[in-house]
Amino acid sequence: MCLGIPGQIVEITDEGRQMAMASVSGVRREVSLAPVADRPLAALVGEWVLIHVGFAMAVIDEHEAAETLEALRGLGEAQEALEAMAEGAKSLEQPA
């Protein structure tokens, strides 16, 4: 089963590579905007997207994002993915 999680684009990190920082329930993660780059990347800042394996697969509205996150939390399916993202973020913060 594929799981897409809603996240909000908070900044463009590398325009040339079409990469951005997304916030997913407070966890920040770099994602590729290539699948949704049908407009200037700066126009995507603040937009909600459905993220799967590091790619923003679709732009969704805020209401749909909130409903999807709530449904995933209710099912417990998002928890494991969010915990893995948080662990990944912690490992990036620790010095080598």
mmCIF file with all atom_site columns, N, CA and C in Angstrom, residues 17 39 46 60 87:
data_model
loop_
_atom_site.group_PDB
_atom_site.id
_atom_site.type_symbol
_atom_site.label_atom_id
_atom_site.label_alt_id
_atom_site.label_comp_id
_atom_site.label_asym_id
_atom_site.label_entity_id
_atom_site.label_seq_id
_atom_site.pdbx_PDB_ins_code
_atom_site.Cartn_x
_atom_site.Cartn_y
_atom_site.Cartn_z
_atom_site.occupancy
_atom_site.B_iso_or_equiv
_atom_site.pdbx_formal_charge
_atom_site.auth_seq_id
_atom_site.auth_comp_id
_atom_site.auth_asym_id
_atom_site.auth_atom_id
_atom_site.pdbx_PDB_model_num
ATOM 1  N N  . ARG A 1 17 ? 17.148 22.251 -8.773  1.00 0.00 ? 17 ARG A N  1
ATOM 2  C CA . ARG A 1 17 ? 16.797 20.836 -8.615  1.00 0.00 ? 17 ARG A CA 1
ATOM 3  C C  . ARG A 1 17 ? 15.322 20.645 -8.274  1.00 0.00 ? 17 ARG A C  1
ATOM 4  N N  . ARG A 1 39 ? 4.054  25.531 -12.346 1.00 0.00 ? 39 ARG A N  1
ATOM 5  C CA . ARG A 1 39 ? 4.016  26.978 -12.113 1.00 0.00 ? 39 ARG A CA 1
ATOM 6  C C  . ARG A 1 39 ? 5.344  27.376 -11.503 1.00 0.00 ? 39 ARG A C  1
ATOM 7  N N  . GLY A 1 46 ? 3.671  27.819 0.742   1.00 0.00 ? 46 GLY A N  1
ATOM 8  C CA . GLY A 1 46 ? 2.398  27.978 1.436   1.00 0.00 ? 46 GLY A CA 1
ATOM 9  C C  . GLY A 1 46 ? 1.340  26.987 0.988   1.00 0.00 ? 46 GLY A C  1
ATOM 10 N N  . ILE A 1 60 ? -2.925 19.943 -2.999  1.00 0.00 ? 60 ILE A N  1
ATOM 11 C CA . ILE A 1 60 ? -4.259 19.769 -2.430  1.00 0.00 ? 60 ILE A CA 1
ATOM 12 C C  . ILE A 1 60 ? -4.612 21.023 -1.640  1.00 0.00 ? 60 ILE A C  1
ATOM 13 N N  . GLU A 1 87 ? 12.714 10.857 13.243  1.00 0.00 ? 87 GLU A N  1
ATOM 14 C CA . GLU A 1 87 ? 14.006 10.217 13.502  1.00 0.00 ? 87 GLU A CA 1
ATOM 15 C C  . GLU A 1 87 ? 15.024 10.612 12.441  1.00 0.00 ? 87 GLU A C  1
#
